[in-house]
């Protein structure tokens, strides 16, 4: 009879782990009309999803356009950006890395070639940006990976014990554990970002592997045990999955609240308010555009400021993003 308590016990342990290690504190959104703490687009991208997306890189290019470091050119519908200035001497290391990577051999970069241009150094770029978020400024707590792996191990071992005890056999149970582990890793890698085609691919693969593991388990348990026990196993198994996926706790909730507030302003700002801000600062619209693009509001924001070249640039970026994600 003890086998009846294995999966419920696993579910209870993971729920407690999530409550202690994964539950976020309440985020208070603070409306602001400018980027919080002077974050550039790459930093804001990382502060939201703990990685760097292609959209974040495009937004960083527009950030440099707003600073006069780059200019935009429309060649019969094909958009390019060319260097017209240089980075400040005190530019952050991640900006220097990306700028040198893009313009090492030429003063021009074509937007439709950008993803392949930076793919080899994207991990290094992400590492450079992450240096901005350490200690109290960390995006997620430092022990997230170890806690998540512990939670995965608890679920896999619990399922293994149940399978072997129920008569599934050690080899089959081991293979099911390997499939489940692979699926959980895929899901975990894709869960936080969900911003690119690669993230969605990992989520789909993870879902398939985890579902396959559960389906085979249910068939085996249906054969070797009772229907009630099989149902209990399925319920507890399903409860455990979100506990593992949401084991990442955000640390800097104050900064995240400011980002949410800034995003809310961009999404809901009225034309009269934008016009007033632009009268106070003529460059305001262009300064905010990179962040509007990051929040997937680029064309709407650009249309309000009637710059045809920039509008064509943003439209091209969003078209490329749709193609890459399609």
XYZ file of C-alpha atoms in Angstrom:
326
model
C 0.000 0.000 0.000
C 2.933 2.346 0.487
C 3.192 2.782 -3.277
C -0.035 4.808 -3.148
C 1.779 7.540 -1.234
C 4.836 7.933 -3.513
C 3.403 10.264 -6.161
C 1.177 12.266 -3.788
C 4.239 12.726 -1.582
C 6.262 13.848 -4.593
C 3.560 16.367 -5.547
C 3.386 17.750 -2.015
C 7.193 18.127 -1.808
C 7.362 19.954 -5.156
C 4.495 22.264 -4.212
C 6.347 23.154 -1.003
C 9.597 23.682 -2.968
C 7.794 25.966 -5.406
C 6.250 27.936 -2.547
C 9.665 28.408 -0.898
C 11.935 28.818 -3.936
C 9.775 29.641 -6.956
C 6.861 31.796 -5.855
C 7.392 35.403 -6.948
C 6.633 38.245 -4.621
C 3.808 40.524 -5.713
C 4.968 42.847 -8.496
C 3.721 46.433 -8.276
C 3.608 48.097 -11.687
C 4.964 51.661 -11.619
C 3.962 53.746 -14.643
C 6.925 55.627 -16.103
C 7.440 57.493 -19.375
C 11.138 56.643 -19.711
C 13.249 53.480 -19.464
C 13.800 52.523 -15.800
C 17.305 52.907 -14.398
C 18.634 53.932 -17.811
C 18.461 50.400 -19.205
C 19.345 50.056 -22.874
C 17.207 47.644 -24.971
C 19.558 44.685 -24.526
C 19.526 45.133 -20.756
C 15.748 45.502 -20.675
C 15.352 42.400 -22.826
C 17.506 40.440 -20.389
C 15.707 41.892 -17.367
C 12.435 40.471 -18.720
C 13.412 37.012 -19.945
C 16.937 36.349 -18.560
C 18.326 35.985 -22.081
C 18.773 37.994 -25.299
C 16.334 37.712 -28.203
C 16.778 38.750 -31.838
C 14.195 41.473 -31.214
C 16.392 42.829 -28.423
C 19.296 43.127 -30.863
C 17.151 44.915 -33.442
C 15.958 47.268 -30.696
C 19.572 47.986 -29.744
C 20.304 49.023 -33.333
C 17.400 51.481 -33.221
C 18.758 52.722 -29.894
C 22.008 53.622 -31.664
C 19.998 55.280 -34.442
C 18.316 57.461 -31.808
C 21.769 58.456 -30.516
C 23.072 59.365 -33.983
C 25.573 56.505 -34.038
C 23.759 54.728 -36.886
C 21.549 55.880 -39.735
C 18.831 54.040 -41.638
C 18.647 53.660 -45.394
C 15.807 52.245 -47.478
C 17.083 50.703 -50.747
C 13.880 49.881 -52.616
C 12.372 48.099 -49.648
C 15.561 46.511 -48.356
C 16.622 48.204 -45.151
C 20.196 48.746 -44.050
C 21.884 50.578 -41.212
C 25.254 52.233 -41.611
C 27.676 53.629 -39.113
C 27.773 57.411 -38.820
C 29.452 57.728 -35.427
C 31.201 55.749 -32.705
C 30.245 54.435 -29.323
C 31.062 56.567 -26.285
C 34.262 55.615 -24.498
C 32.241 54.559 -21.445
C 29.800 52.374 -23.411
C 28.912 49.108 -21.614
C 30.906 46.032 -22.586
C 27.895 44.335 -24.190
C 27.288 47.316 -26.487
C 30.939 47.350 -27.515
C 30.857 43.606 -28.216
C 27.753 43.820 -30.411
C 28.891 46.958 -32.227
C 32.310 45.515 -33.051
C 30.742 42.203 -34.063
C 28.401 43.909 -36.537
C 30.762 46.514 -37.960
C 34.147 44.792 -37.766
C 34.495 44.414 -41.548
C 31.985 46.915 -42.938
C 30.233 50.157 -42.036
C 26.874 48.768 -43.115
C 24.611 45.959 -41.923
C 21.552 44.606 -43.724
C 18.621 43.856 -41.458
C 17.690 40.608 -43.202
C 21.211 39.267 -42.546
C 21.392 40.294 -38.908
C 20.405 37.012 -37.169
C 23.180 35.060 -38.910
C 25.670 37.878 -38.284
C 25.371 37.662 -34.501
C 24.370 34.026 -33.923
C 27.942 32.868 -33.215
C 28.440 35.421 -30.433
C 24.921 35.560 -28.979
C 25.860 33.493 -25.924
C 28.847 35.727 -25.218
C 26.648 38.811 -25.675
C 24.133 37.416 -23.188
C 26.930 36.762 -20.685
C 28.128 40.356 -21.006
C 24.638 41.731 -20.410
C 24.155 39.438 -17.404
C 27.110 41.129 -15.687
C 24.777 44.100 -15.171
C 22.419 41.882 -13.165
C 24.237 40.375 -10.204
C 23.511 40.210 -6.498
C 20.426 42.242 -5.577
C 19.999 43.203 -9.250
C 19.809 39.569 -10.425
C 16.865 38.691 -12.669
C 16.302 35.280 -11.056
C 17.802 33.883 -7.883
C 21.258 32.344 -8.229
C 20.328 28.860 -6.983
C 17.497 28.437 -9.499
C 19.274 25.762 -11.536
C 20.194 23.563 -8.566
C 16.691 23.806 -7.094
C 15.096 23.009 -10.464
C 17.374 20.012 -11.046
C 16.553 18.733 -7.546
C 12.830 19.016 -8.306
C 13.318 17.141 -11.590
C 15.225 14.385 -9.791
C 12.465 13.993 -7.186
C 9.807 13.545 -9.887
C 11.906 11.178 -12.020
C 12.924 8.998 -9.053
C 9.354 8.891 -7.744
C 8.021 7.818 -11.134
C 10.827 5.239 -11.440
C 9.990 3.719 -8.035
C 6.309 3.476 -8.918
C 7.029 1.928 -12.338
C 9.435 -0.701 -10.999
C 7.245 -1.575 -8.007
C 4.204 -1.878 -10.252
C 6.074 -4.403 -12.417
C 7.143 -2.343 -15.428
C 10.754 -3.542 -15.235
C 13.969 -1.684 -14.522
C 15.026 -1.195 -18.151
C 11.696 0.195 -19.292
C 11.494 2.407 -16.209
C 14.997 3.707 -16.862
C 14.129 4.553 -20.481
C 10.967 6.328 -19.359
C 13.020 8.298 -16.835
C 15.454 9.346 -19.583
C 12.562 10.458 -21.807
C 10.995 12.405 -18.941
C 14.297 14.092 -18.067
C 14.843 15.116 -21.708
C 11.345 16.558 -21.887
C 11.727 18.498 -18.646
C 15.037 19.998 -19.806
C 13.466 21.099 -23.098
C 10.479 22.613 -21.283
C 12.657 24.403 -18.753
C 14.902 25.901 -21.438
C 11.951 27.201 -23.426
C 9.636 28.243 -20.607
C 11.156 31.556 -19.458
C 11.860 33.039 -22.873
C 9.102 32.028 -25.308
C 10.321 34.885 -27.482
C 11.788 33.102 -30.490
C 11.237 30.168 -32.803
C 13.934 28.268 -30.913
C 12.115 28.760 -27.576
C 8.857 27.478 -29.028
C 10.617 24.509 -30.620
C 11.999 23.531 -27.213
C 8.569 23.902 -25.614
C 6.984 21.700 -28.269
C 9.719 19.048 -27.980
C 9.509 19.138 -24.200
C 5.735 18.742 -24.244
C 5.982 15.772 -26.630
C 8.622 13.972 -24.533
C 6.825 14.549 -21.214
C 3.461 13.542 -22.705
C 5.036 10.404 -24.201
C 6.523 9.452 -20.845
C 3.198 9.986 -19.067
C 1.211 8.114 -21.738
C 3.438 5.026 -21.554
C 3.308 5.172 -17.746
C -0.477 5.218 -17.789
C -0.655 2.262 -20.164
C 1.761 0.233 -18.035
C 0.026 1.133 -14.784
C -3.379 0.352 -16.263
C -2.089 -3.149 -17.044
C -0.272 -3.816 -13.760
C -2.380 -1.859 -11.226
C -5.889 -0.499 -10.749
C -7.600 2.286 -12.678
C -7.838 4.376 -9.500
C -4.095 4.130 -8.912
C -3.421 5.097 -12.545
C -5.639 8.165 -12.199
C -3.882 9.173 -8.969
C -0.503 8.857 -10.665
C -1.641 11.003 -13.609
C -3.040 13.762 -11.384
C 0.066 13.968 -9.222
C 2.355 13.829 -12.271
C 0.526 16.728 -13.930
C 0.650 18.782 -10.712
C 4.431 18.328 -10.532
C 5.196 19.687 -14.019
C 4.233 23.382 -13.494
C 5.925 23.312 -10.078
C 9.189 22.459 -11.849
C 8.724 24.904 -14.723
C 7.958 27.861 -12.456
C 10.728 27.215 -9.953
C 12.518 30.392 -11.147
C 11.902 33.270 -8.746
C 12.455 36.828 -9.872
C 14.719 38.729 -7.496
C 14.498 42.403 -8.443
C 10.736 42.849 -8.331
C 11.058 46.647 -8.060
C 12.882 46.883 -11.397
C 10.501 44.401 -13.005
C 7.546 46.491 -11.807
C 9.076 49.574 -13.432
C 9.561 47.673 -16.705
C 5.934 46.522 -16.635
C 4.848 50.110 -15.958
C 6.963 51.448 -18.824
C 5.522 48.793 -21.109
C 1.987 49.676 -20.008
C 2.643 53.340 -20.817
C 3.872 52.485 -24.324
C 0.857 50.251 -24.946
C -1.764 52.707 -23.659
C -0.330 56.196 -24.279
C -2.768 58.605 -25.941
C -1.760 60.796 -28.872
C -2.221 64.055 -26.898
C 0.133 62.771 -24.224
C 2.750 61.752 -26.791
C 2.448 65.120 -28.496
C 3.014 66.928 -25.201
C 6.078 64.812 -24.382
C 7.452 65.415 -27.871
C 7.025 69.168 -27.481
C 9.020 69.021 -24.253
C 11.693 66.854 -25.915
C 11.676 66.721 -29.767
C 13.728 63.503 -29.708
C 11.395 61.725 -27.306
C 9.591 59.608 -29.894
C 12.811 58.259 -31.374
C 14.302 57.672 -27.925
C 11.356 55.479 -26.912
C 10.967 53.668 -30.237
C 13.611 50.959 -29.521
C 11.692 49.945 -26.406
C 8.353 50.045 -28.236
C 9.867 47.622 -30.748
C 11.073 45.419 -27.897
C 7.515 45.325 -26.526
C 6.140 44.463 -29.980
C 4.577 47.919 -30.413
C 7.065 49.293 -32.962
C 4.852 50.055 -35.962
C 2.082 51.568 -33.831
C 4.537 53.852 -32.053
C 6.397 54.826 -35.228
C 3.173 55.640 -37.058
C 2.391 58.275 -34.439
C 5.572 60.194 -35.312
C 5.290 60.031 -39.127
C 8.864 59.138 -40.057
C 8.528 57.081 -43.254
C 12.080 55.727 -43.298
C 12.001 54.640 -39.667
C 8.510 53.224 -40.141
C 9.763 51.149 -43.091
C 12.693 49.980 -40.944
C 10.458 48.861 -38.072
C 8.033 47.223 -40.485
C 10.923 45.292 -42.063
C 12.167 44.167 -38.638
C 8.742 42.885 -37.644
C 8.382 41.102 -40.996
C 11.753 39.397 -40.522
C 10.748 38.400 -36.988
C 7.517 36.885 -38.274
C 9.433 34.904 -40.905
C 11.937 33.643 -38.354
C 9.172 32.642 -35.954
C 6.866 31.172 -38.591
